[in-house]
Short mmCIF file of C-alpha atoms and ligand atoms in Angstrom, two decimals:
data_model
loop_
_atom_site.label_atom_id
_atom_site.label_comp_id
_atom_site.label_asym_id
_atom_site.label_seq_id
_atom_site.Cartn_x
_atom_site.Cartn_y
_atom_site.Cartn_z
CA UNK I 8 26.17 -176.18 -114.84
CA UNK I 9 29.05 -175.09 -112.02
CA UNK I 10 28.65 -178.98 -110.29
CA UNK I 11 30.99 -177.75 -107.31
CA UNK I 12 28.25 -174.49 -106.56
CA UNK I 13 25.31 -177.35 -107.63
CA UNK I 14 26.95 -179.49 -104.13
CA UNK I 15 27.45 -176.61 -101.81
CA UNK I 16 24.15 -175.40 -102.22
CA UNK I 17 22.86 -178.89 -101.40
CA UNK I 18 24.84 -179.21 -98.81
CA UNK I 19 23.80 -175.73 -97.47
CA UNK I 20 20.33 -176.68 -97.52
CA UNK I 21 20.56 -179.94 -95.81
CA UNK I 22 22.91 -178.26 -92.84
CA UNK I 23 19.83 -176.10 -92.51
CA UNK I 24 17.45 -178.49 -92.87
CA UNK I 25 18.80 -180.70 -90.07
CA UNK I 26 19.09 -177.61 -87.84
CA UNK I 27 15.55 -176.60 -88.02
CA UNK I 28 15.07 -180.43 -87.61
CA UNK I 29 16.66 -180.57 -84.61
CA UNK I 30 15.51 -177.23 -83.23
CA UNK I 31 11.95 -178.84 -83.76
CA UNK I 32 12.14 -182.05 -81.89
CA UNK I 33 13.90 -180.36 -78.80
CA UNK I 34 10.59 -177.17 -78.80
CA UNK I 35 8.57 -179.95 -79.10
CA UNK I 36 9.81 -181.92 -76.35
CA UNK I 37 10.05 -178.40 -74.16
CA UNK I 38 6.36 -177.60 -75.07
CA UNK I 39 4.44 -181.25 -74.63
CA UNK I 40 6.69 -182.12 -71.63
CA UNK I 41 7.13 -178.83 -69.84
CA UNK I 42 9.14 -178.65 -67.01
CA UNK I 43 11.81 -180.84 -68.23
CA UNK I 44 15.72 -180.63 -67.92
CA UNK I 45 18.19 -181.01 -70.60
CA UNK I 46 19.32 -184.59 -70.05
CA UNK I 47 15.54 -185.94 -70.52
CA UNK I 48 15.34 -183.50 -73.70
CA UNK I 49 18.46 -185.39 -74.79
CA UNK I 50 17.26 -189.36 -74.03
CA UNK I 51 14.08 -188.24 -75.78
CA UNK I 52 15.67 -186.94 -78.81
CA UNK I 53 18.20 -189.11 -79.05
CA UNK I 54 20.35 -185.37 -79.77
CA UNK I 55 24.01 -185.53 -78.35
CA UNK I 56 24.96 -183.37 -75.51
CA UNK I 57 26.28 -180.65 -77.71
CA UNK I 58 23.37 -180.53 -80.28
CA UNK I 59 21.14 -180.10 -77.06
CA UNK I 60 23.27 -177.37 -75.89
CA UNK I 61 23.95 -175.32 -79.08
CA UNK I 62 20.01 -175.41 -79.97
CA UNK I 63 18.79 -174.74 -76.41
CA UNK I 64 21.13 -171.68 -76.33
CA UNK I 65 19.39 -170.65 -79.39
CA UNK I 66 16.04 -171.23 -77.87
CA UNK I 67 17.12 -169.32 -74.64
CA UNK I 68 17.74 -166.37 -76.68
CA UNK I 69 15.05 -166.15 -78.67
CA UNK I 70 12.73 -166.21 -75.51
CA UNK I 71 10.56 -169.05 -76.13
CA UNK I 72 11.98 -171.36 -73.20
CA UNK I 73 13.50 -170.18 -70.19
CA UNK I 74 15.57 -171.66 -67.47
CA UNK I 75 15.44 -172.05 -63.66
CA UNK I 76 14.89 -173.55 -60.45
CA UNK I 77 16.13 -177.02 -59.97
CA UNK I 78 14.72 -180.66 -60.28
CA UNK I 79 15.82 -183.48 -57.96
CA UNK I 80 16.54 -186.49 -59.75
CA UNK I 81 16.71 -189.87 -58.23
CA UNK I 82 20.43 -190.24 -58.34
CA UNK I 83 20.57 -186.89 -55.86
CA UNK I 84 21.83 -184.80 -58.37
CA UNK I 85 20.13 -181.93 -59.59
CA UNK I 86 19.20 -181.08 -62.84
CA UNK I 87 18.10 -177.71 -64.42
CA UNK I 88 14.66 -176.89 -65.28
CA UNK I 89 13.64 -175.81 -68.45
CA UNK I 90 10.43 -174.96 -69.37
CA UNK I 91 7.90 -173.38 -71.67
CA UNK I 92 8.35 -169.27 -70.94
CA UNK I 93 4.72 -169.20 -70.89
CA UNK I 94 4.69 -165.11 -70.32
CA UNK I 95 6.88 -164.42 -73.65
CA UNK I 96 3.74 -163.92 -75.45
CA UNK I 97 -0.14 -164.92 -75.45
CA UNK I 98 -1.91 -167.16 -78.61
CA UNK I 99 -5.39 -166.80 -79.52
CA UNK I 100 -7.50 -170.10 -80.36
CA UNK I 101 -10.49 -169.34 -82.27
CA UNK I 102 -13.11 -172.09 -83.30
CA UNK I 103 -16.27 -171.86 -86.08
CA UNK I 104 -18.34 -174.28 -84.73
CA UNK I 105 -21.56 -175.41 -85.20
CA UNK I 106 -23.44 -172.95 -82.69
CA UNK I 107 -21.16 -170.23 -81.88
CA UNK I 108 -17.48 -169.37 -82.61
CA UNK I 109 -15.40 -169.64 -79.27
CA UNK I 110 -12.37 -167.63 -79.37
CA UNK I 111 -9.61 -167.55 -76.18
CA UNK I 112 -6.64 -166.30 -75.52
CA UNK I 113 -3.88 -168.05 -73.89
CA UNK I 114 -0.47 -167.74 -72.38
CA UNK I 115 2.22 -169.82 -73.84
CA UNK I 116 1.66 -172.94 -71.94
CA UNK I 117 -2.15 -172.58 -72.52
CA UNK I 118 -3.68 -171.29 -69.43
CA UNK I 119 -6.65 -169.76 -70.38
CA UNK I 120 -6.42 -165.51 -69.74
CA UNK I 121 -9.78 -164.26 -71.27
CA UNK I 122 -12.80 -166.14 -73.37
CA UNK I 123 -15.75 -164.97 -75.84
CA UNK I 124 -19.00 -166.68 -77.46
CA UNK I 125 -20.60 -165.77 -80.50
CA UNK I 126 -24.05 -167.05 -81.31
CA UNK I 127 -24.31 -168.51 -84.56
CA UNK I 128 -28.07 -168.44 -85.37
CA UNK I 129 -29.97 -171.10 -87.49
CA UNK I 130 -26.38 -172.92 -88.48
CA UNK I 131 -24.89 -170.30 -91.26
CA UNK I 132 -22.69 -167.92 -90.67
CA UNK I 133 -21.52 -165.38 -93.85
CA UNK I 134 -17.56 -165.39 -93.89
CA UNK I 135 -17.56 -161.09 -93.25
CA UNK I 136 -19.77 -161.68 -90.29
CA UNK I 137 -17.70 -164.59 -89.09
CA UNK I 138 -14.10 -162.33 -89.78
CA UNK I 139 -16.00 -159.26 -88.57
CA UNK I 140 -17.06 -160.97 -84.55
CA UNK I 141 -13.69 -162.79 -84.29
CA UNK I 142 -12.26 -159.43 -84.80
CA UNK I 143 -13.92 -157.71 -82.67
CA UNK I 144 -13.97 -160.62 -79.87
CA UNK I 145 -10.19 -160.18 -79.99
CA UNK I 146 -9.63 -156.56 -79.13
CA UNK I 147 -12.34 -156.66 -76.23
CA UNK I 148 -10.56 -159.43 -74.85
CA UNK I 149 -6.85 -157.51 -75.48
CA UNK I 150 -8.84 -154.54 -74.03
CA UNK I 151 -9.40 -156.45 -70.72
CA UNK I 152 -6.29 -157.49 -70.42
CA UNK I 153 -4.25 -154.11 -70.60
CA UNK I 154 -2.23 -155.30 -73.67
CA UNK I 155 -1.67 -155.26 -77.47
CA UNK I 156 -1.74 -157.24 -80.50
CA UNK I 157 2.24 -157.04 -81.09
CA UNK I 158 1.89 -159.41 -77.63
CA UNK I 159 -0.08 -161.81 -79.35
CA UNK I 160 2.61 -165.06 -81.46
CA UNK I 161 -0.67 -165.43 -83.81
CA UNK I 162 -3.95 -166.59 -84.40
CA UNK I 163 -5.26 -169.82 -84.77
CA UNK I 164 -8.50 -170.70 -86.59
CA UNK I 165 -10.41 -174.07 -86.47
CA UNK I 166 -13.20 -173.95 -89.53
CA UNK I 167 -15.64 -176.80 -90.73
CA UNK I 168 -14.85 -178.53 -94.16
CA UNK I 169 -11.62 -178.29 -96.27
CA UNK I 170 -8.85 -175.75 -96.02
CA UNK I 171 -6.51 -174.75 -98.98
CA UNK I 172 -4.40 -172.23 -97.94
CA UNK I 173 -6.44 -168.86 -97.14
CA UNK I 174 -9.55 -170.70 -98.70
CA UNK I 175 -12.15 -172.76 -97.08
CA UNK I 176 -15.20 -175.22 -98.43
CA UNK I 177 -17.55 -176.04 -96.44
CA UNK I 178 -20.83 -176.65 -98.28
CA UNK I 179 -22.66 -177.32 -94.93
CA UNK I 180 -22.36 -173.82 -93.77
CA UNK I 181 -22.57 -172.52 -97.05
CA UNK I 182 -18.94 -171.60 -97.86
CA UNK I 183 -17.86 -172.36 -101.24
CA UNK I 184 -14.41 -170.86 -101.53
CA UNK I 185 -15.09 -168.62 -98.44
CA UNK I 186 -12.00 -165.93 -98.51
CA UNK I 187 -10.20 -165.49 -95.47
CA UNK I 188 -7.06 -164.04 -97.21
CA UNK I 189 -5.98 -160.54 -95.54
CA UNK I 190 -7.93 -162.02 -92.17
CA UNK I 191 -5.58 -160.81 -89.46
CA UNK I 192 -3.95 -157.78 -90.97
CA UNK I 193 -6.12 -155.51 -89.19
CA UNK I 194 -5.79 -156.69 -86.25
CA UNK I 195 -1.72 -156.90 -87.00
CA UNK I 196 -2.14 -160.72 -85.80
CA UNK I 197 -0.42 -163.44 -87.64
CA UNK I 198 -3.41 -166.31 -88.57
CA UNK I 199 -3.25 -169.74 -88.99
CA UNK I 200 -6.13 -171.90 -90.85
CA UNK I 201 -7.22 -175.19 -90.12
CA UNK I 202 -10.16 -177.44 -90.21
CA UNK I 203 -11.53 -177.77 -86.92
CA UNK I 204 -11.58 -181.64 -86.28
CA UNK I 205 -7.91 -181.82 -87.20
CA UNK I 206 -6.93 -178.73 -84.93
CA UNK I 207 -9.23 -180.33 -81.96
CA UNK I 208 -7.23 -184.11 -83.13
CA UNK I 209 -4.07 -181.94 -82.72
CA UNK I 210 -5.05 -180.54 -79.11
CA UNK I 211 -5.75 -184.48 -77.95
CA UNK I 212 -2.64 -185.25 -79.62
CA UNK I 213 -0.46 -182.72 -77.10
CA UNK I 214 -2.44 -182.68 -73.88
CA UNK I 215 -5.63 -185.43 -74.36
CA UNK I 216 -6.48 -188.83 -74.91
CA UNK I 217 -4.62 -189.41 -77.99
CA UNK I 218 -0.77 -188.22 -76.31
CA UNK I 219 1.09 -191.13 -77.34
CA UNK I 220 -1.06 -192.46 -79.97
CA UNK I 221 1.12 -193.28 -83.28
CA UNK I 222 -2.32 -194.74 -84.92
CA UNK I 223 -5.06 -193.20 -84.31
CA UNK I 224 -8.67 -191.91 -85.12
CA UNK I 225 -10.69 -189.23 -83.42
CA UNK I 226 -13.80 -188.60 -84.18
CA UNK I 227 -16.11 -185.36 -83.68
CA UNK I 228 -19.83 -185.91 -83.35
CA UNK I 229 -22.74 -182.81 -82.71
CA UNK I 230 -24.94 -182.24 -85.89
CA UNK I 231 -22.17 -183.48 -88.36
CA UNK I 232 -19.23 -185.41 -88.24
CA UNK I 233 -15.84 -185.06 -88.47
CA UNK I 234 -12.73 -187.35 -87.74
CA UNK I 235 -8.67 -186.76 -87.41
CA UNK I 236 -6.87 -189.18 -88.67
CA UNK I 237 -3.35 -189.72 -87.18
CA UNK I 238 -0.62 -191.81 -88.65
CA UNK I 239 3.05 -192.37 -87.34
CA UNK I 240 2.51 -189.99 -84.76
CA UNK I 241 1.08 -186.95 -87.00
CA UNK I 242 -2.01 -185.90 -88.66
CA UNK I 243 -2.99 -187.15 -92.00
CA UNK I 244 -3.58 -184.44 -94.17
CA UNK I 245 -4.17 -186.76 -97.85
CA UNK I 246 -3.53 -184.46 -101.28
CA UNK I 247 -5.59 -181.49 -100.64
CA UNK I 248 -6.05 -181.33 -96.85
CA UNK I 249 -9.34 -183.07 -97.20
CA UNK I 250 -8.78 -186.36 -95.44
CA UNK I 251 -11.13 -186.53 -92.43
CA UNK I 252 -14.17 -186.02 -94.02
CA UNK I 253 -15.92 -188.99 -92.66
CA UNK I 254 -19.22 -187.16 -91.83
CA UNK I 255 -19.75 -187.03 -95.55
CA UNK I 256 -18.90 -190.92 -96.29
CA UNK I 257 -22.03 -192.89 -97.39
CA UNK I 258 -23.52 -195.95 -95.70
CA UNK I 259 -26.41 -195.72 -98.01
CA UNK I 260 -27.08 -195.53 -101.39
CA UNK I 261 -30.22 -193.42 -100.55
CA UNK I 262 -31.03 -192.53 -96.85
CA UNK I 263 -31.57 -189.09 -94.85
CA UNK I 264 -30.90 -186.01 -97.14
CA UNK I 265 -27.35 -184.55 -95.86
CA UNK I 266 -26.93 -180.83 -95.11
CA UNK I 267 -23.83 -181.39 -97.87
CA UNK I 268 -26.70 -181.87 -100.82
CA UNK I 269 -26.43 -185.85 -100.88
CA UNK I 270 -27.79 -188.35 -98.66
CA UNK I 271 -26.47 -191.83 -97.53
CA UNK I 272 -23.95 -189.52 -95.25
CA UNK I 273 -22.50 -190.80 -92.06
CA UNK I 274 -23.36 -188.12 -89.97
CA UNK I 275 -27.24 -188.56 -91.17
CA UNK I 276 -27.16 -191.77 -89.33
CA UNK I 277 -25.19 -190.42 -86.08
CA UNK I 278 -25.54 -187.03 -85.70
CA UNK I 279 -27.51 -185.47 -82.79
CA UNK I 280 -30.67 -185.02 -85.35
CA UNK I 281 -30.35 -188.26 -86.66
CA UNK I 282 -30.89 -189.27 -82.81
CA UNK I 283 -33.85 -187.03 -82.22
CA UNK I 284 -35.71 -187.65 -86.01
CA UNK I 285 -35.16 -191.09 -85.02
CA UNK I 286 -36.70 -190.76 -81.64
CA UNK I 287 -39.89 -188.42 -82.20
CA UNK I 288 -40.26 -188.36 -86.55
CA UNK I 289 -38.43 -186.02 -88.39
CA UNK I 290 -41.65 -182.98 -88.19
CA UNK I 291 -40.61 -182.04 -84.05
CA UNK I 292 -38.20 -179.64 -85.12
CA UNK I 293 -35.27 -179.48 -82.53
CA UNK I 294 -33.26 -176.76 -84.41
CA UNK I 295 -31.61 -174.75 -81.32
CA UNK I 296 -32.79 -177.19 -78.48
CA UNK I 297 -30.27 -180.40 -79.91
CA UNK I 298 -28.79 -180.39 -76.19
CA UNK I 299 -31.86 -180.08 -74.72
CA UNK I 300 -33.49 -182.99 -77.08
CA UNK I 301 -30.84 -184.81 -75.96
CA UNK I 302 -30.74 -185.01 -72.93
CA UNK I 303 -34.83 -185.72 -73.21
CA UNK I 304 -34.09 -188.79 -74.99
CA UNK I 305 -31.37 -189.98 -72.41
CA UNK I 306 -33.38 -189.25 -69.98
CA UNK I 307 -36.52 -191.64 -71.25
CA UNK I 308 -33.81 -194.23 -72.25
CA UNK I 309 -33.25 -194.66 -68.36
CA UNK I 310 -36.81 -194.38 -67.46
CA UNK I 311 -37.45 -197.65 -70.19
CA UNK I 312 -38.70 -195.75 -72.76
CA UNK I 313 -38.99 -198.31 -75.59
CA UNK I 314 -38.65 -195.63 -78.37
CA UNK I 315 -35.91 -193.99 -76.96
CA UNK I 316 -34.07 -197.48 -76.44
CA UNK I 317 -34.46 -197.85 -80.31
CA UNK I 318 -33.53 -194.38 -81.43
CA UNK I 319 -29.88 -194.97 -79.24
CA UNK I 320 -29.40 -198.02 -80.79
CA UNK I 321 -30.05 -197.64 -83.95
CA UNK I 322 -27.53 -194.32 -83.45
CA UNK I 323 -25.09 -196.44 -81.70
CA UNK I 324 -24.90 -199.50 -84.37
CA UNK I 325 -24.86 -196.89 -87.07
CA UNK I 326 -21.97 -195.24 -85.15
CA UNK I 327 -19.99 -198.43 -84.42
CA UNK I 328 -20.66 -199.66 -88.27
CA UNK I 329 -19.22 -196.22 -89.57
CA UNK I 330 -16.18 -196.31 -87.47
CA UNK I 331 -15.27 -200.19 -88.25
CA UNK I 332 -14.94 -198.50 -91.83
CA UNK I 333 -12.24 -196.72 -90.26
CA UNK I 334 -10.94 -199.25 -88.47
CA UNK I 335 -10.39 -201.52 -91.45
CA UNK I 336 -8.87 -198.51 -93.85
CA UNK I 337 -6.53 -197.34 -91.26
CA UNK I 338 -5.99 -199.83 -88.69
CA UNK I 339 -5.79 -197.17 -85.41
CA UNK I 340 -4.57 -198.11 -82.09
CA UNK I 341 -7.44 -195.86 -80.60
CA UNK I 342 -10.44 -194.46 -81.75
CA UNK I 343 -11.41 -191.28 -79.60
CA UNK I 344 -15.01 -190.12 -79.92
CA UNK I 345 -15.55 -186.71 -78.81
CA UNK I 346 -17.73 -183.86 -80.04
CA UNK I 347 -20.51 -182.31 -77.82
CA UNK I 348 -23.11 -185.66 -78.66
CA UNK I 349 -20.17 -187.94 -79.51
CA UNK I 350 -18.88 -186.96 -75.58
CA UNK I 351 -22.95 -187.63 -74.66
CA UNK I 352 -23.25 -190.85 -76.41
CA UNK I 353 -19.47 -192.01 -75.08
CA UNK I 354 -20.92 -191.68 -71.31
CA UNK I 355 -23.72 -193.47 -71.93
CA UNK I 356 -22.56 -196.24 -74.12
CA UNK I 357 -19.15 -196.93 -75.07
CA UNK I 358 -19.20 -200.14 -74.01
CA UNK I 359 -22.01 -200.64 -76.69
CA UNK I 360 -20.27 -198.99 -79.46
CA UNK I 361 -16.99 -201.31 -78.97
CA UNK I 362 -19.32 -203.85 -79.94
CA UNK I 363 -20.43 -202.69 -82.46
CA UNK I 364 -17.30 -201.77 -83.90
CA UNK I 365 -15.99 -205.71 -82.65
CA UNK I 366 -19.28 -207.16 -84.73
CA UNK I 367 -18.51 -204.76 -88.27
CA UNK I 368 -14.62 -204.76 -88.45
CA UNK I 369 -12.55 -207.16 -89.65
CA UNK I 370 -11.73 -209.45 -86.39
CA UNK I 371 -7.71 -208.38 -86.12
CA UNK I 372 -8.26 -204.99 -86.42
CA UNK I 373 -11.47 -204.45 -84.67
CA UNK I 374 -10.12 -207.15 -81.52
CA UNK I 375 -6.92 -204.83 -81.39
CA UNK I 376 -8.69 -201.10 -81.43
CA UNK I 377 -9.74 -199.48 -78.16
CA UNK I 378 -12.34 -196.68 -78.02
CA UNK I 379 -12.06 -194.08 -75.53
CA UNK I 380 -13.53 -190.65 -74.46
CA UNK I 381 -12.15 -187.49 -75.45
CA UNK I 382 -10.21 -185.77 -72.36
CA UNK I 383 -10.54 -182.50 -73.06
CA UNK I 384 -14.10 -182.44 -73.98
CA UNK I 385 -15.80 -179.17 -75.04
CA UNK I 386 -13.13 -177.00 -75.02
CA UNK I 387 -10.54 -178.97 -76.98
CA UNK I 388 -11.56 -177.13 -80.23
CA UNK I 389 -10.23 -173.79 -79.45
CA UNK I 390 -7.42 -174.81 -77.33
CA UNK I 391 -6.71 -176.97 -80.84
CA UNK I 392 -7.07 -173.59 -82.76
CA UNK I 393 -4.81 -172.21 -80.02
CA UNK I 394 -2.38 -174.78 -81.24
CA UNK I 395 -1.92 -173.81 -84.57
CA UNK I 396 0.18 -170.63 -84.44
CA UNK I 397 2.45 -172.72 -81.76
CA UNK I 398 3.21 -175.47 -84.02
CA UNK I 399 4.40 -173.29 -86.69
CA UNK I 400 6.53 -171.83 -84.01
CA UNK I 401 8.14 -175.24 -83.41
CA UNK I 402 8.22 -176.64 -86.64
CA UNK I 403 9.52 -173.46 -88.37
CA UNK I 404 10.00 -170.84 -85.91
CA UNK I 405 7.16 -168.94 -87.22
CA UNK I 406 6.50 -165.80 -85.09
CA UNK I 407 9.51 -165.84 -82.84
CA UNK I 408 10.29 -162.00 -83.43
CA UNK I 409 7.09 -161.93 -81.63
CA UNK I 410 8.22 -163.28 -78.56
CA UNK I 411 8.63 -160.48 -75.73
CA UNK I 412 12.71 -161.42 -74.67
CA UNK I 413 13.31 -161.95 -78.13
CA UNK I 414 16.77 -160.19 -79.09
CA UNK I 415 14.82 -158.98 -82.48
ZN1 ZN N 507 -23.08 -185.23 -96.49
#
């Protein structure tokens, strides 16, 4: 072997490497902190003055930052503003949940520009159908907005269960191996795949409750249960993109039966039907009225309804008792509970589940962790898809010959 080409190619890649590192931490810093000026993007990098300067030219050309206008700094002197050029090209965030798919599209710095809802009836949703409406919720909302797909940096999509590459599991909607290879092309949109508690993590993680959080744990509670996990700052992924599934960890050896074909799950004991079998037996069917049983049940909680009192405790100790079991395998800073009943449950009683978690974790841990409601609420799952296609712009510059000043 030629050991003198063997080095320069090493070298080669590692002068690369650091460039694209470096070009990542200043985007970053541009999107999450937008306006800025160069001399914060430097004291937050830690970049010198030049490194700032060659990779901000870069970023100036290919149209994803812009600068302008002035900011006053204490000293009196004034520094120049740069900031996400949120009009270089628009992102679509599009979300399988557990009722509908919500798909939006964005400008760059995530203002919202148009919005669509499609029902999901009776919980499954066949992978065509689900490509199909996203597909066509897209082009009615480019339609309204007098523009094209070439506008559009990419697509981001948040799905329930596991994601490996273009495939996605997710026994409790019935997709074993669902395809979604080819999804996109159509439409001549790039798309990015994710599951949907780690993109809606991701969106806490850049404008939520969890900005800041090195160690953390969110969890997402409706009819199942989900959690991100995040670790030094980023999201834990494990071997095969399957760490989060917490819904699906057992607290019982037998228990409820679990939409996932076993039973002892997690989210038998704290999802919203878990609340509602609890409350009334498990023969009042509450399948499309969830919200509506919910708020039922709150509402005869206030009133003193002894029943109802039992039902949200039992929920809430199972709750606290299922995230102590996170507490003591990953030792977060801040547990964030979010997810349309999570949210519910969180502004009733999060006082009560901090005690709960205090009474099942081990005392360091547990006395150290904080639980706190999700900022973004509701709509944090498809501004997390949104997210996707903009993180592969930072990280590897995916999609910048997209971007409308680009010189490309
Ligand atoms: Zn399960």
């Amino acid at each position: 072997m030629n050991q003198t080409l063997g080095v320069a190619v090493v070298k080669k890649a590692s002068v690369k490497d650091v460039r694209r590192r470096n070009r990542a931490l200043i985007l970053r810093h541009v999107w999450l902190n937008s306006p800025t000026s160069r001399s914060e993007v430097g004291a937050a990098t830690g970049l010198s003055a030049a490194t700032v300067t060659n990779v901000m030219t870069e970023l100036l050309a290919e149209g994803a930052v812009r600068e302008g206008g002035f900011l006053e700094s204490d000293g009196g002197r004034r520094r120049a503003i740069v900031s996400v050029a949120e009009d270089a090209a628009l992102v679509v965030g599009a979300d399988v949940g557990e009722t509908r798919i919500g798909v939006k599209i964005f400008d760059l710095a995530f203002r919202p520009l148009a919005a669509r809802d499609y029902p999901i009836k009776g919980r499954r949703i066949g992978v065509a159908e689900a490509r199909a409406a996203i597909d066509a919720q897209v082009v009615s909302m480019l339609d309204e907005l007098g523009t094209g797909s070439s506008r559009v940096l990419g697509l981001g999509l948040g799905v329930p269960g596991i994601v490996q590459d273009q495939l996605v599991h997710a026994e409790v909607v019935g997709w074993h191996g669902a395809d979604f290879s080819g999804f996109g092309d159509e439409l001549g949109i790039p798309v990015y795949i994710d599951n949907g508690a780690k993109s809606t993590t991701q969106a806490e993680m850049w404008y939520g409750a969890a900005r800041g959080v090195e160690h953390g744990v969110m969890v997402l509670v409706g009819e199942g249960a989900g959690a991100g996990i995040i670790t030094d700052g980023r999201l834990y992924r494990g071997y095969s993109s399957s760490a989060g599934e917490w819904g699906h960890t057992k607290i019982s050896l037998d228990g409820p039966h679990c939409r996932c074909g076993r039973t002892g799950c997690v989210e038998t004991f704290v999802g919203a039907s878990a609340l509602l079998d609890q409350w009334r037996g498990p023969d009042e069917t509450w399948l499309g009225r969830e919200t509506e049983g919910v708020e039922a049940i709150l509402r005869a909680w206030r009133d003193g309804d002894p029943a109802a009192q039992r039902a949200i405790d039992a929920v809430v100790r199972h709750l606290g008792l299922a995230l102590s079991n996170l507490v003591n395998l990953y030792n977060p800073q801040k547990i964030i509970v979010g997810g349309w009943f999570g949210d519910r449950l969180a502004a009733e009683s999060l006082p009560s589940m901090q005690a709960a978690v205090r009474q099942f974790a081990l005392d360091q841990p547990g006395g150290e962790v904080v639980l706190a409601r999700s900022q973004l609420g509701p709509d944090a799952a498809v501004l997390g898809a949104a997210t996707l296609p903009i993180s592969r712009l930072i990280e590897d510059g995916a999609g910048a010959e997209r971007l409308r000043s680009s010189p490309h």
